[in-house]
Amino acid sequence: MNRFIFLNGRFVPPEEAKVSVFDHGFLYGDGCFEGIRAYDGRVFRLDEHVERLFRSAKTLMLAIPYSCQEMRELVLETCRHNRLRQGYIRVVCSRGRGDLGIDPRNCREGTTVVIIADKLTMYPPSMYEEGMAVITTSTRRNSPSALDPNIKSLNYLNNILAKIEVNRAGVGEGIMLNQDGYVAEATGDNVFIVTRGQLITPPTYMGILEGITRNAVIELAHQMHIPFAEQAFTQTALYTADECFLTGTGAEIVPVVRVDDRIIGDGKPGPITRQLREAFQQMVRTQGVEIEQAQPALS
Ligand code: PXG
C-alpha cells in the first residue's frame, strides 16, 4: 500500500512526495480536502466526493487544474497504481507555494494537488457491537458566519480542540454544539438520534458538514420506510434519545450508547441503528464506481 502518491500531475514514491514549507496549506491551512473510501474494488459515492471538493474549492477561490471528470479519473488511477481495492483515499488541494504573508495571490505556482491511497485505521469491531461512549465538548462548532463547516477545509483546529477534550475524557468521540447550543456534529462524523421511532439529524444550516454517509443513511431510511426528519435538537434530546449513532466515511455507522455518562436507550446499539448498519454494509458493497472497469485517466 502507498506505493505511489499523486502529486501535481505525477505519480511519485512516498519518499519523493514532498511539499514546500512555504505551501500555504502548511502555513495557514489554506486549502480543502476529501476523504473517500473504497470497498471490494469500488469507490463509494465518488461523484459526490468530487463535487463536494469542487464546492469547497469554489468557495475558497482555489483553482483546481482539473475538471470534475478528470479528478474522478485521477482518484481511480491512484487506486490502480496502488492496487487498492479497499481502503481510504485522501485528496488534498492547497493554495500552493507562496511567501510568508497570508495573501493567496502570492501563491503564483498554483494549487498543490495530492492524492494518497492508504489502508484504513478502523474502530475495533467491539465498538460496533457494544457501542461507543461520547461526550459533548465545550468547544463549539465553528460558526458558519466565521468558517462554514460545509467547507471541508484544511483548517481542522476547531475539531482538533474538541478531539483533545475527547481524549482527556477517555471516550470515543465528541459531539459539538453550535453557537446556539443545538447539537451540530461530532469531530469527524455526523450525528443521528432515534426518538419515538423517528430518525432525526440536524439540518445543514445548524452549521455542519453535509456528510456523504449522512446522505446515504437518509436515503436508506426512506427506502426502509423509517420515519425521518431533519430537525434541530438540544443536548437534552440527545441524552433522552432511544438510540444514537454517528456517520462518516471512516466510521460508517457507529452506535453511541453513552453521552456525558447518560445511558442511551438500554445501553446497547438500538434496532434501527442495527438495521441501518446492515443496509449500509449492503449498499457500499453493491454501489460505487468500479476501479478496474473505469476509463484510464486523461493524460
Ligand atoms: N463532519 C465532519 C466535520 C467531517 O470531517 C464528516 C462529518 C462525515 O462526512 P462523510 O462525508 O465522510 O460522511 C466528516 C468527515 C478522520 C477523518 O480521520 C474524518 C473525516 C474525514 C477525513 C478523516 O477522522 N470526516
PDB file of C-alpha atoms and ligand atoms in Angstrom:
ATOM      1  CA  MET A   1       0.000   0.000   0.000  1.00  0.00           C
ATOM      2  CA  ASN A   2       1.030   3.583  -0.565  1.00  0.00           C
ATOM      3  CA  ARG A   3       3.477   2.793  -3.351  1.00  0.00           C
ATOM      4  CA  PHE A   4       2.642   5.840  -5.429  1.00  0.00           C
ATOM      5  CA  ILE A   5       1.292   9.199  -4.470  1.00  0.00           C
ATOM      6  CA  PHE A   6      -0.237  11.562  -6.974  1.00  0.00           C
ATOM      7  CA  LEU A   7       1.496  14.934  -6.612  1.00  0.00           C
ATOM      8  CA  ASN A   8       0.877  17.781  -9.041  1.00  0.00           C
ATOM      9  CA  GLY A   9       0.396  15.699 -12.136  1.00  0.00           C
ATOM     10  CA  ARG A  10       2.817  12.835 -11.420  1.00  0.00           C
ATOM     11  CA  PHE A  11       2.808   9.558  -9.514  1.00  0.00           C
ATOM     12  CA  VAL A  12       5.821   9.522  -7.201  1.00  0.00           C
ATOM     13  CA  PRO A  13       7.045   7.144  -4.458  1.00  0.00           C
ATOM     14  CA  PRO A  14       6.213   8.300  -0.897  1.00  0.00           C
ATOM     15  CA  GLU A  15       9.828   9.403  -0.251  1.00  0.00           C
ATOM     16  CA  GLU A  16       9.566  11.826  -3.149  1.00  0.00           C
ATOM     17  CA  ALA A  17       6.098  13.091  -2.289  1.00  0.00           C
ATOM     18  CA  LYS A  18       7.211  16.347  -0.684  1.00  0.00           C
ATOM     19  CA  VAL A  19       5.532  19.717  -0.377  1.00  0.00           C
ATOM     20  CA  SER A  20       7.271  23.029   0.333  1.00  0.00           C
ATOM     21  CA  VAL A  21       7.350  24.549   3.836  1.00  0.00           C
ATOM     22  CA  PHE A  22       6.122  27.681   2.042  1.00  0.00           C
ATOM     23  CA  ASP A  23       2.952  25.901   0.907  1.00  0.00           C
ATOM     24  CA  HIS A  24       0.017  27.853   2.320  1.00  0.00           C
ATOM     25  CA  GLY A  25      -1.724  24.606   3.165  1.00  0.00           C
ATOM     26  CA  PHE A  26       1.074  24.089   5.705  1.00  0.00           C
ATOM     27  CA  LEU A  27       1.477  27.734   6.735  1.00  0.00           C
ATOM     28  CA  TYR A  28      -2.216  28.656   7.002  1.00  0.00           C
ATOM     29  CA  GLY A  29      -4.411  25.618   6.441  1.00  0.00           C
ATOM     30  CA  ASP A  30      -5.351  27.287   3.172  1.00  0.00           C
ATOM     31  CA  GLY A  31      -6.946  24.529   1.129  1.00  0.00           C
ATOM     32  CA  CYS A  32      -9.556  21.795   1.149  1.00  0.00           C
ATOM     33  CA  PHE A  33      -9.696  18.012   1.101  1.00  0.00           C
ATOM     34  CA  GLU A  34     -11.821  14.891   0.760  1.00  0.00           C
ATOM     35  CA  GLY A  35     -11.728  11.521   2.494  1.00  0.00           C
ATOM     36  CA  ILE A  36     -13.094   8.788   0.219  1.00  0.00           C
ATOM     37  CA  ARG A  37     -13.454   5.052   0.727  1.00  0.00           C
ATOM     38  CA  ALA A  38     -13.179   2.006  -1.496  1.00  0.00           C
ATOM     39  CA  TYR A  39     -14.915  -1.314  -0.793  1.00  0.00           C
ATOM     40  CA  ASP A  40     -14.383  -4.506  -2.782  1.00  0.00           C
ATOM     41  CA  GLY A  41     -12.900  -2.726  -5.785  1.00  0.00           C
ATOM     42  CA  ARG A  42     -15.496   0.059  -5.868  1.00  0.00           C
ATOM     43  CA  VAL A  43     -15.199   3.678  -4.809  1.00  0.00           C
ATOM     44  CA  PHE A  44     -18.240   4.645  -2.766  1.00  0.00           C
ATOM     45  CA  ARG A  45     -20.048   7.834  -3.867  1.00  0.00           C
ATOM     46  CA  LEU A  46     -17.046   9.072  -5.843  1.00  0.00           C
ATOM     47  CA  ASP A  47     -19.002  11.721  -7.754  1.00  0.00           C
ATOM     48  CA  GLU A  48     -20.476  13.146  -4.552  1.00  0.00           C
ATOM     49  CA  HIS A  49     -16.991  13.442  -3.012  1.00  0.00           C
ATOM     50  CA  VAL A  50     -15.534  15.089  -6.114  1.00  0.00           C
ATOM     51  CA  GLU A  51     -18.466  17.506  -6.285  1.00  0.00           C
ATOM     52  CA  ARG A  52     -18.035  18.429  -2.606  1.00  0.00           C
ATOM     53  CA  LEU A  53     -14.302  19.013  -3.185  1.00  0.00           C
ATOM     54  CA  PHE A  54     -15.083  21.376  -6.040  1.00  0.00           C
ATOM     55  CA  ARG A  55     -17.721  23.194  -3.953  1.00  0.00           C
ATOM     56  CA  SER A  56     -15.181  23.696  -1.134  1.00  0.00           C
ATOM     57  CA  ALA A  57     -12.573  24.920  -3.640  1.00  0.00           C
ATOM     58  CA  LYS A  58     -15.019  27.296  -5.345  1.00  0.00           C
ATOM     59  CA  THR A  59     -15.868  28.974  -2.048  1.00  0.00           C
ATOM     60  CA  LEU A  60     -12.156  29.355  -1.245  1.00  0.00           C
ATOM     61  CA  MET A  61     -11.489  30.640  -4.796  1.00  0.00           C
ATOM     62  CA  LEU A  62      -8.988  27.848  -5.121  1.00  0.00           C
ATOM     63  CA  ALA A  63      -8.417  26.821  -8.739  1.00  0.00           C
ATOM     64  CA  ILE A  64      -8.230  23.062  -9.260  1.00  0.00           C
ATOM     65  CA  PRO A  65      -6.360  22.446 -12.526  1.00  0.00           C
ATOM     66  CA  TYR A  66      -8.655  19.531 -13.472  1.00  0.00           C
ATOM     67  CA  SER A  67     -12.279  19.116 -14.393  1.00  0.00           C
ATOM     68  CA  CYS A  68     -14.553  17.092 -12.084  1.00  0.00           C
ATOM     69  CA  GLN A  69     -14.359  14.259 -14.612  1.00  0.00           C
ATOM     70  CA  GLU A  70     -10.548  14.359 -14.665  1.00  0.00           C
ATOM     71  CA  MET A  71     -10.378  14.431 -10.867  1.00  0.00           C
ATOM     72  CA  ARG A  72     -12.692  11.426 -10.714  1.00  0.00           C
ATOM     73  CA  GLU A  73     -10.370   9.527 -13.081  1.00  0.00           C
ATOM     74  CA  LEU A  74      -7.278  10.594 -11.134  1.00  0.00           C
ATOM     75  CA  VAL A  75      -8.755   9.162  -7.930  1.00  0.00           C
ATOM     76  CA  LEU A  76      -9.415   5.857  -9.716  1.00  0.00           C
ATOM     77  CA  GLU A  77      -5.968   5.928 -11.298  1.00  0.00           C
ATOM     78  CA  THR A  78      -4.394   6.405  -7.854  1.00  0.00           C
ATOM     79  CA  CYS A  79      -6.280   3.315  -6.650  1.00  0.00           C
ATOM     80  CA  ARG A  80      -4.992   1.336  -9.646  1.00  0.00           C
ATOM     81  CA  HIS A  81      -1.393   2.481  -9.158  1.00  0.00           C
ATOM     82  CA  ASN A  82      -1.584   1.285  -5.554  1.00  0.00           C
ATOM     83  CA  ARG A  83      -3.620  -1.856  -6.345  1.00  0.00           C
ATOM     84  CA  LEU A  84      -6.089  -0.583  -3.792  1.00  0.00           C
ATOM     85  CA  ARG A  85      -9.361  -2.496  -3.684  1.00  0.00           C
ATOM     86  CA  GLN A  86     -10.394  -1.345  -0.264  1.00  0.00           C
ATOM     87  CA  GLY A  87      -9.160   1.438   1.893  1.00  0.00           C
ATOM     88  CA  TYR A  88      -9.007   5.125   2.151  1.00  0.00           C
ATOM     89  CA  ILE A  89      -8.315   7.800  -0.449  1.00  0.00           C
ATOM     90  CA  ARG A  90      -7.338  11.299   0.600  1.00  0.00           C
ATOM     91  CA  VAL A  91      -7.479  14.149  -1.913  1.00  0.00           C
ATOM     92  CA  VAL A  92      -5.805  17.365  -0.749  1.00  0.00           C
ATOM     93  CA  CYS A  93      -5.811  20.683  -2.612  1.00  0.00           C
ATOM     94  CA  SER A  94      -3.799  23.515  -1.115  1.00  0.00           C
ATOM     95  CA  ARG A  95      -3.131  27.059  -2.239  1.00  0.00           C
ATOM     96  CA  GLY A  96       0.439  26.065  -3.106  1.00  0.00           C
ATOM     97  CA  ARG A  97       3.780  27.711  -2.546  1.00  0.00           C
ATOM     98  CA  GLY A  98       3.794  31.377  -1.610  1.00  0.00           C
ATOM     99  CA  ASP A  99       5.653  33.683   0.742  1.00  0.00           C
ATOM    100  CA  LEU A 100       5.141  34.202   4.475  1.00  0.00           C
ATOM    101  CA  GLY A 101       2.201  36.573   4.037  1.00  0.00           C
ATOM    102  CA  ILE A 102      -1.342  35.183   4.041  1.00  0.00           C
ATOM    103  CA  ASP A 103      -2.253  36.792   0.724  1.00  0.00           C
ATOM    104  CA  PRO A 104      -3.286  33.923  -1.561  1.00  0.00           C
ATOM    105  CA  ARG A 105      -2.288  35.977  -4.622  1.00  0.00           C
ATOM    106  CA  ASN A 106       1.350  35.329  -3.712  1.00  0.00           C
ATOM    107  CA  CYS A 107       0.943  31.604  -4.357  1.00  0.00           C
ATOM    108  CA  ARG A 108       1.802  32.028  -8.021  1.00  0.00           C
ATOM    109  CA  GLU A 109       2.765  28.433  -8.812  1.00  0.00           C
ATOM    110  CA  GLY A 110      -0.831  27.331  -8.434  1.00  0.00           C
ATOM    111  CA  THR A 111      -2.744  24.786  -6.422  1.00  0.00           C
ATOM    112  CA  THR A 112      -0.955  21.774  -4.954  1.00  0.00           C
ATOM    113  CA  VAL A 113      -2.968  18.610  -5.647  1.00  0.00           C
ATOM    114  CA  VAL A 114      -2.191  15.416  -3.731  1.00  0.00           C
ATOM    115  CA  ILE A 115      -3.993  12.060  -3.826  1.00  0.00           C
ATOM    116  CA  ILE A 116      -2.992   9.374  -1.327  1.00  0.00           C
ATOM    117  CA  ALA A 117      -4.430   5.859  -1.235  1.00  0.00           C
ATOM    118  CA  ASP A 118      -3.894   4.133   2.083  1.00  0.00           C
ATOM    119  CA  LYS A 119      -5.063   1.452   4.455  1.00  0.00           C
ATOM    120  CA  LEU A 120      -7.854   2.461   6.745  1.00  0.00           C
ATOM    121  CA  THR A 121      -7.496   2.554  10.515  1.00  0.00           C
ATOM    122  CA  MET A 122     -10.836   1.439  11.818  1.00  0.00           C
ATOM    123  CA  TYR A 123     -12.562   1.347  15.163  1.00  0.00           C
ATOM    124  CA  PRO A 124     -12.335  -2.114  16.780  1.00  0.00           C
ATOM    125  CA  PRO A 125     -15.298  -4.440  15.993  1.00  0.00           C
ATOM    126  CA  SER A 126     -16.339  -4.285  19.681  1.00  0.00           C
ATOM    127  CA  MET A 127     -17.167  -0.587  19.195  1.00  0.00           C
ATOM    128  CA  TYR A 128     -19.840  -1.569  16.660  1.00  0.00           C
ATOM    129  CA  GLU A 129     -21.174  -4.458  18.725  1.00  0.00           C
ATOM    130  CA  GLU A 130     -21.227  -2.722  22.106  1.00  0.00           C
ATOM    131  CA  GLY A 131     -21.457   0.919  21.086  1.00  0.00           C
ATOM    132  CA  MET A 132     -19.367   3.944  21.927  1.00  0.00           C
ATOM    133  CA  ALA A 133     -19.279   6.366  24.844  1.00  0.00           C
ATOM    134  CA  VAL A 134     -19.071  10.035  23.847  1.00  0.00           C
ATOM    135  CA  ILE A 135     -19.049  13.461  25.461  1.00  0.00           C
ATOM    136  CA  THR A 136     -20.454  16.780  24.359  1.00  0.00           C
ATOM    137  CA  THR A 137     -17.485  19.096  24.043  1.00  0.00           C
ATOM    138  CA  SER A 138     -17.208  22.592  25.480  1.00  0.00           C
ATOM    139  CA  THR A 139     -15.619  23.649  22.178  1.00  0.00           C
ATOM    140  CA  ARG A 140     -18.497  24.869  19.999  1.00  0.00           C
ATOM    141  CA  ARG A 141     -18.577  24.122  16.266  1.00  0.00           C
ATOM    142  CA  ASN A 142     -17.280  26.968  14.087  1.00  0.00           C
ATOM    143  CA  SER A 143     -19.963  29.476  13.316  1.00  0.00           C
ATOM    144  CA  PRO A 144     -20.922  29.323   9.608  1.00  0.00           C
ATOM    145  CA  SER A 145     -20.513  33.104   9.527  1.00  0.00           C
ATOM    146  CA  ALA A 146     -16.846  32.702  10.516  1.00  0.00           C
ATOM    147  CA  LEU A 147     -15.813  29.496   8.733  1.00  0.00           C
ATOM    148  CA  ASP A 148     -18.638  27.447   7.253  1.00  0.00           C
ATOM    149  CA  PRO A 149     -18.367  23.790   8.384  1.00  0.00           C
ATOM    150  CA  ASN A 150     -19.702  22.899   4.940  1.00  0.00           C
ATOM    151  CA  ILE A 151     -16.302  23.790   3.512  1.00  0.00           C
ATOM    152  CA  LYS A 152     -14.119  20.738   4.087  1.00  0.00           C
ATOM    153  CA  SER A 153     -11.106  22.951   4.647  1.00  0.00           C
ATOM    154  CA  LEU A 154      -7.572  22.094   5.743  1.00  0.00           C
ATOM    155  CA  ASN A 155      -8.232  24.053   8.929  1.00  0.00           C
ATOM    156  CA  TYR A 156      -9.475  21.439  11.395  1.00  0.00           C
ATOM    157  CA  LEU A 157      -8.344  23.177  14.588  1.00  0.00           C
ATOM    158  CA  ASN A 158     -11.922  23.589  15.797  1.00  0.00           C
ATOM    159  CA  ASN A 159     -12.401  19.821  15.580  1.00  0.00           C
ATOM    160  CA  ILE A 160      -8.923  19.092  16.975  1.00  0.00           C
ATOM    161  CA  LEU A 161      -9.599  21.211  20.082  1.00  0.00           C
ATOM    162  CA  ALA A 162     -12.767  19.163  20.595  1.00  0.00           C
ATOM    163  CA  LYS A 163     -10.837  15.915  19.996  1.00  0.00           C
ATOM    164  CA  ILE A 164      -8.360  16.890  22.721  1.00  0.00           C
ATOM    165  CA  GLU A 165     -11.315  17.118  25.137  1.00  0.00           C
ATOM    166  CA  VAL A 166     -12.465  13.680  23.913  1.00  0.00           C
ATOM    167  CA  ASN A 167      -9.035  12.173  24.575  1.00  0.00           C
ATOM    168  CA  ARG A 168      -8.852  13.738  28.040  1.00  0.00           C
ATOM    169  CA  ALA A 169     -12.266  12.286  28.871  1.00  0.00           C
ATOM    170  CA  GLY A 170     -11.165   8.830  27.696  1.00  0.00           C
ATOM    171  CA  VAL A 171     -14.169   8.315  25.405  1.00  0.00           C
ATOM    172  CA  GLY A 172     -14.517   7.543  21.694  1.00  0.00           C
ATOM    173  CA  GLU A 173     -15.847  10.760  20.199  1.00  0.00           C
ATOM    174  CA  GLY A 174     -17.146  14.216  20.974  1.00  0.00           C
ATOM    175  CA  ILE A 175     -20.404  15.822  19.920  1.00  0.00           C
ATOM    176  CA  MET A 176     -20.071  19.512  19.224  1.00  0.00           C
ATOM    177  CA  LEU A 177     -22.894  22.014  19.730  1.00  0.00           C
ATOM    178  CA  ASN A 178     -23.340  25.060  17.538  1.00  0.00           C
ATOM    179  CA  GLN A 179     -23.191  28.656  18.784  1.00  0.00           C
ATOM    180  CA  ASP A 180     -26.866  28.471  19.857  1.00  0.00           C
ATOM    181  CA  GLY A 181     -26.382  25.279  21.839  1.00  0.00           C
ATOM    182  CA  TYR A 182     -28.042  22.929  19.350  1.00  0.00           C
ATOM    183  CA  VAL A 183     -26.377  19.641  18.501  1.00  0.00           C
ATOM    184  CA  ALA A 184     -24.225  20.085  15.382  1.00  0.00           C
ATOM    185  CA  GLU A 185     -21.928  17.133  14.667  1.00  0.00           C
ATOM    186  CA  ALA A 186     -19.036  15.066  16.021  1.00  0.00           C
ATOM    187  CA  THR A 187     -15.373  15.985  15.367  1.00  0.00           C
ATOM    188  CA  GLY A 188     -15.323  13.975  12.131  1.00  0.00           C
ATOM    189  CA  ASP A 189     -18.801  12.469  11.873  1.00  0.00           C
ATOM    190  CA  ASN A 190     -22.462  13.472  11.648  1.00  0.00           C
ATOM    191  CA  VAL A 191     -24.955  12.697  14.417  1.00  0.00           C
ATOM    192  CA  PHE A 192     -28.330  10.938  14.318  1.00  0.00           C
ATOM    193  CA  ILE A 193     -30.805  10.132  17.089  1.00  0.00           C
ATOM    194  CA  VAL A 194     -33.910   7.944  17.182  1.00  0.00           C
ATOM    195  CA  THR A 195     -36.774   9.176  19.345  1.00  0.00           C
ATOM    196  CA  ARG A 196     -40.203   7.501  19.470  1.00  0.00           C
ATOM    197  CA  GLY A 197     -39.404   5.612  16.270  1.00  0.00           C
ATOM    198  CA  GLN A 198     -38.349   8.707  14.330  1.00  0.00           C
ATOM    199  CA  LEU A 199     -34.853   9.141  12.940  1.00  0.00           C
ATOM    200  CA  ILE A 200     -33.594  12.709  13.363  1.00  0.00           C
ATOM    201  CA  THR A 201     -30.430  14.513  12.247  1.00  0.00           C
ATOM    202  CA  PRO A 202     -29.615  18.233  12.413  1.00  0.00           C
ATOM    203  CA  PRO A 203     -30.260  20.211   9.198  1.00  0.00           C
ATOM    204  CA  THR A 204     -27.157  21.532   7.426  1.00  0.00           C
ATOM    205  CA  TYR A 205     -27.976  25.110   8.451  1.00  0.00           C
ATOM    206  CA  MET A 206     -27.161  24.121  12.050  1.00  0.00           C
ATOM    207  CA  GLY A 207     -23.547  24.512  10.893  1.00  0.00           C
ATOM    208  CA  ILE A 208     -22.338  21.038   9.928  1.00  0.00           C
ATOM    209  CA  LEU A 209     -20.581  19.298   7.107  1.00  0.00           C
ATOM    210  CA  GLU A 210     -23.155  17.706   4.807  1.00  0.00           C
ATOM    211  CA  GLY A 211     -21.707  14.245   5.170  1.00  0.00           C
ATOM    212  CA  ILE A 212     -21.882  11.827   2.288  1.00  0.00           C
ATOM    213  CA  THR A 213     -22.509   8.949   4.697  1.00  0.00           C
ATOM    214  CA  ARG A 214     -25.246  11.072   6.324  1.00  0.00           C
ATOM    215  CA  ASN A 215     -26.946  11.474   2.956  1.00  0.00           C
ATOM    216  CA  ALA A 216     -26.625   7.759   2.212  1.00  0.00           C
ATOM    217  CA  VAL A 217     -28.254   6.937   5.582  1.00  0.00           C
ATOM    218  CA  ILE A 218     -31.109   9.355   4.851  1.00  0.00           C
ATOM    219  CA  GLU A 219     -31.635   7.573   1.511  1.00  0.00           C
ATOM    220  CA  LEU A 220     -31.681   4.189   3.254  1.00  0.00           C
ATOM    221  CA  ALA A 221     -34.185   5.448   5.840  1.00  0.00           C
ATOM    222  CA  HIS A 222     -36.542   6.478   3.040  1.00  0.00           C
ATOM    223  CA  GLN A 223     -36.150   3.125   1.294  1.00  0.00           C
ATOM    224  CA  MET A 224     -36.755   1.297   4.575  1.00  0.00           C
ATOM    225  CA  HIS A 225     -39.778   3.457   5.465  1.00  0.00           C
ATOM    226  CA  ILE A 226     -38.181   4.657   8.677  1.00  0.00           C
ATOM    227  CA  PRO A 227     -39.833   7.974   9.651  1.00  0.00           C
ATOM    228  CA  PHE A 228     -37.182  10.677   9.248  1.00  0.00           C
ATOM    229  CA  ALA A 229     -36.808  14.400   9.914  1.00  0.00           C
ATOM    230  CA  GLU A 230     -34.014  16.924   9.594  1.00  0.00           C
ATOM    231  CA  GLN A 231     -34.605  18.817  12.792  1.00  0.00           C
ATOM    232  CA  ALA A 232     -32.654  20.869  15.309  1.00  0.00           C
ATOM    233  CA  PHE A 233     -32.324  19.217  18.724  1.00  0.00           C
ATOM    234  CA  THR A 234     -30.731  20.007  22.056  1.00  0.00           C
ATOM    235  CA  GLN A 235     -28.338  18.217  24.387  1.00  0.00           C
ATOM    236  CA  THR A 236     -31.390  17.089  26.424  1.00  0.00           C
ATOM    237  CA  ALA A 237     -32.933  15.421  23.346  1.00  0.00           C
ATOM    238  CA  LEU A 238     -29.617  13.676  22.838  1.00  0.00           C
ATOM    239  CA  TYR A 239     -29.492  12.413  26.449  1.00  0.00           C
ATOM    240  CA  THR A 240     -33.070  11.154  26.311  1.00  0.00           C
ATOM    241  CA  ALA A 241     -32.987   9.615  22.815  1.00  0.00           C
ATOM    242  CA  ASP A 242     -33.814   5.918  22.384  1.00  0.00           C
ATOM    243  CA  GLU A 243     -30.884   5.449  20.009  1.00  0.00           C
ATOM    244  CA  CYS A 244     -27.950   7.486  18.782  1.00  0.00           C
ATOM    245  CA  PHE A 245     -25.280   6.895  16.149  1.00  0.00           C
ATOM    246  CA  LEU A 246     -22.544   8.698  14.241  1.00  0.00           C
ATOM    247  CA  THR A 247     -21.908   8.526  10.496  1.00  0.00           C
ATOM    248  CA  GLY A 248     -18.754   9.169   8.493  1.00  0.00           C
ATOM    249  CA  THR A 249     -16.629   7.725   5.722  1.00  0.00           C
ATOM    250  CA  GLY A 250     -14.200   6.171   8.207  1.00  0.00           C
ATOM    251  CA  ALA A 251     -16.652   5.261  10.987  1.00  0.00           C
ATOM    252  CA  GLU A 252     -19.545   4.204   8.684  1.00  0.00           C
ATOM    253  CA  ILE A 253     -22.372   3.917  11.239  1.00  0.00           C
ATOM    254  CA  VAL A 254     -21.154   3.679  14.818  1.00  0.00           C
ATOM    255  CA  PRO A 255     -23.679   3.214  17.643  1.00  0.00           C
ATOM    256  CA  VAL A 256     -23.465   5.593  20.623  1.00  0.00           C
ATOM    257  CA  VAL A 257     -24.626   4.156  23.945  1.00  0.00           C
ATOM    258  CA  ARG A 258     -23.437   6.749  26.478  1.00  0.00           C
ATOM    259  CA  VAL A 259     -23.407  10.548  26.247  1.00  0.00           C
ATOM    260  CA  ASP A 260     -21.856  12.534  29.134  1.00  0.00           C
ATOM    261  CA  ASP A 261     -22.478   9.468  31.325  1.00  0.00           C
ATOM    262  CA  ARG A 262     -26.182   9.276  30.410  1.00  0.00           C
ATOM    263  CA  ILE A 263     -27.067   5.815  29.113  1.00  0.00           C
ATOM    264  CA  ILE A 264     -28.836   5.914  25.745  1.00  0.00           C
ATOM    265  CA  GLY A 265     -31.825   3.560  25.497  1.00  0.00           C
ATOM    266  CA  ASP A 266     -30.940   0.289  27.166  1.00  0.00           C
ATOM    267  CA  GLY A 267     -27.212   0.893  26.768  1.00  0.00           C
ATOM    268  CA  LYS A 268     -26.910  -1.323  23.702  1.00  0.00           C
ATOM    269  CA  PRO A 269     -26.977  -0.455  19.987  1.00  0.00           C
ATOM    270  CA  GLY A 270     -30.644   0.002  19.102  1.00  0.00           C
ATOM    271  CA  PRO A 271     -32.700  -1.868  16.468  1.00  0.00           C
ATOM    272  CA  ILE A 272     -32.910   0.991  13.938  1.00  0.00           C
ATOM    273  CA  THR A 273     -29.158   1.595  14.219  1.00  0.00           C
ATOM    274  CA  ARG A 274     -28.536  -2.108  13.586  1.00  0.00           C
ATOM    275  CA  GLN A 275     -30.936  -2.260  10.618  1.00  0.00           C
ATOM    276  CA  LEU A 276     -29.349   0.805   9.035  1.00  0.00           C
ATOM    277  CA  ARG A 277     -25.853  -0.620   9.591  1.00  0.00           C
ATOM    278  CA  GLU A 278     -26.804  -3.822   7.847  1.00  0.00           C
ATOM    279  CA  ALA A 279     -28.377  -1.966   4.905  1.00  0.00           C
ATOM    280  CA  PHE A 280     -25.347   0.315   4.691  1.00  0.00           C
ATOM    281  CA  GLN A 281     -22.964  -2.667   4.505  1.00  0.00           C
ATOM    282  CA  GLN A 282     -25.016  -3.959   1.598  1.00  0.00           C
ATOM    283  CA  MET A 283     -25.066  -0.550  -0.087  1.00  0.00           C
ATOM    284  CA  VAL A 284     -21.286   0.047  -0.011  1.00  0.00           C
ATOM    285  CA  ARG A 285     -20.588  -3.370  -1.475  1.00  0.00           C
ATOM    286  CA  THR A 286     -23.023  -3.127  -4.355  1.00  0.00           C
ATOM    287  CA  GLN A 287     -22.902   0.566  -5.282  1.00  0.00           C
ATOM    288  CA  GLY A 288     -19.864   2.590  -6.210  1.00  0.00           C
ATOM    289  CA  VAL A 289     -17.625   3.173  -9.187  1.00  0.00           C
ATOM    290  CA  GLU A 290     -15.626   0.112 -10.225  1.00  0.00           C
ATOM    291  CA  ILE A 291     -11.906   0.835 -10.052  1.00  0.00           C
ATOM    292  CA  GLU A 292     -10.798  -1.570 -12.758  1.00  0.00           C
ATOM    293  CA  GLN A 293     -13.508  -1.133 -15.383  1.00  0.00           C
ATOM    294  CA  ALA A 294     -13.368   2.635 -15.382  1.00  0.00           C
ATOM    295  CA  GLN A 295     -11.732   4.712 -18.090  1.00  0.00           C
ATOM    296  CA  PRO A 296      -7.952   5.225 -17.862  1.00  0.00           C
ATOM    297  CA  ALA A 297      -7.004   8.671 -16.574  1.00  0.00           C
ATOM    298  CA  LEU A 298      -6.754  11.533 -19.008  1.00  0.00           C
ATOM    299  CA  SER A 299      -3.097  12.447 -19.590  1.00  0.00           C
TER     300      SER A 299
HETATM  301  N1  PXG B   1     -18.303  16.046   9.826  1.00  0.00           N
HETATM  302  C1  PXG B   1     -17.004  16.376   9.742  1.00  0.00           C
HETATM  303  C2  PXG B   1     -16.515  17.569  10.455  1.00  0.00           C
HETATM  304  C3  PXG B   1     -16.128  15.582   8.986  1.00  0.00           C
HETATM  305  O1  PXG B   1     -14.833  15.900   8.893  1.00  0.00           O
HETATM  306  C4  PXG B   1     -17.995  14.121   8.461  1.00  0.00           C
HETATM  307  C5  PXG B   1     -18.803  14.952   9.201  1.00  0.00           C
HETATM  308  C6  PXG B   1     -18.607  12.934   7.775  1.00  0.00           C
HETATM  309  O2  PXG B   1     -18.659  13.167   6.382  1.00  0.00           O
HETATM  310  P1  PXG B   1     -18.614  11.976   5.314  1.00  0.00           P
HETATM  311  O3  PXG B   1     -18.756  12.661   4.027  1.00  0.00           O
HETATM  312  O4  PXG B   1     -17.281  11.305   5.494  1.00  0.00           O
HETATM  313  O5  PXG B   1     -19.741  11.089   5.638  1.00  0.00           O
HETATM  314  C7  PXG B   1     -16.627  14.446   8.319  1.00  0.00           C
HETATM  315  C8  PXG B   1     -15.693  13.612   7.508  1.00  0.00           C
HETATM  316  C9  PXG B   1     -10.723  11.176  10.339  1.00  0.00           C
HETATM  317  C10 PXG B   1     -11.459  11.766   9.183  1.00  0.00           C
HETATM  318  O6  PXG B   1      -9.560  10.800  10.148  1.00  0.00           O
HETATM  319  C11 PXG B   1     -12.767  12.113   9.288  1.00  0.00           C
HETATM  320  C12 PXG B   1     -13.444  12.681   8.193  1.00  0.00           C
HETATM  321  C13 PXG B   1     -12.770  12.872   7.033  1.00  0.00           C
HETATM  322  C14 PXG B   1     -11.444  12.521   6.958  1.00  0.00           C
HETATM  323  C15 PXG B   1     -10.772  11.959   8.024  1.00  0.00           C
HETATM  324  O7  PXG B   1     -11.303  11.079  11.418  1.00  0.00           O
HETATM  325  N2  PXG B   1     -14.750  13.000   8.377  1.00  0.00           N
END
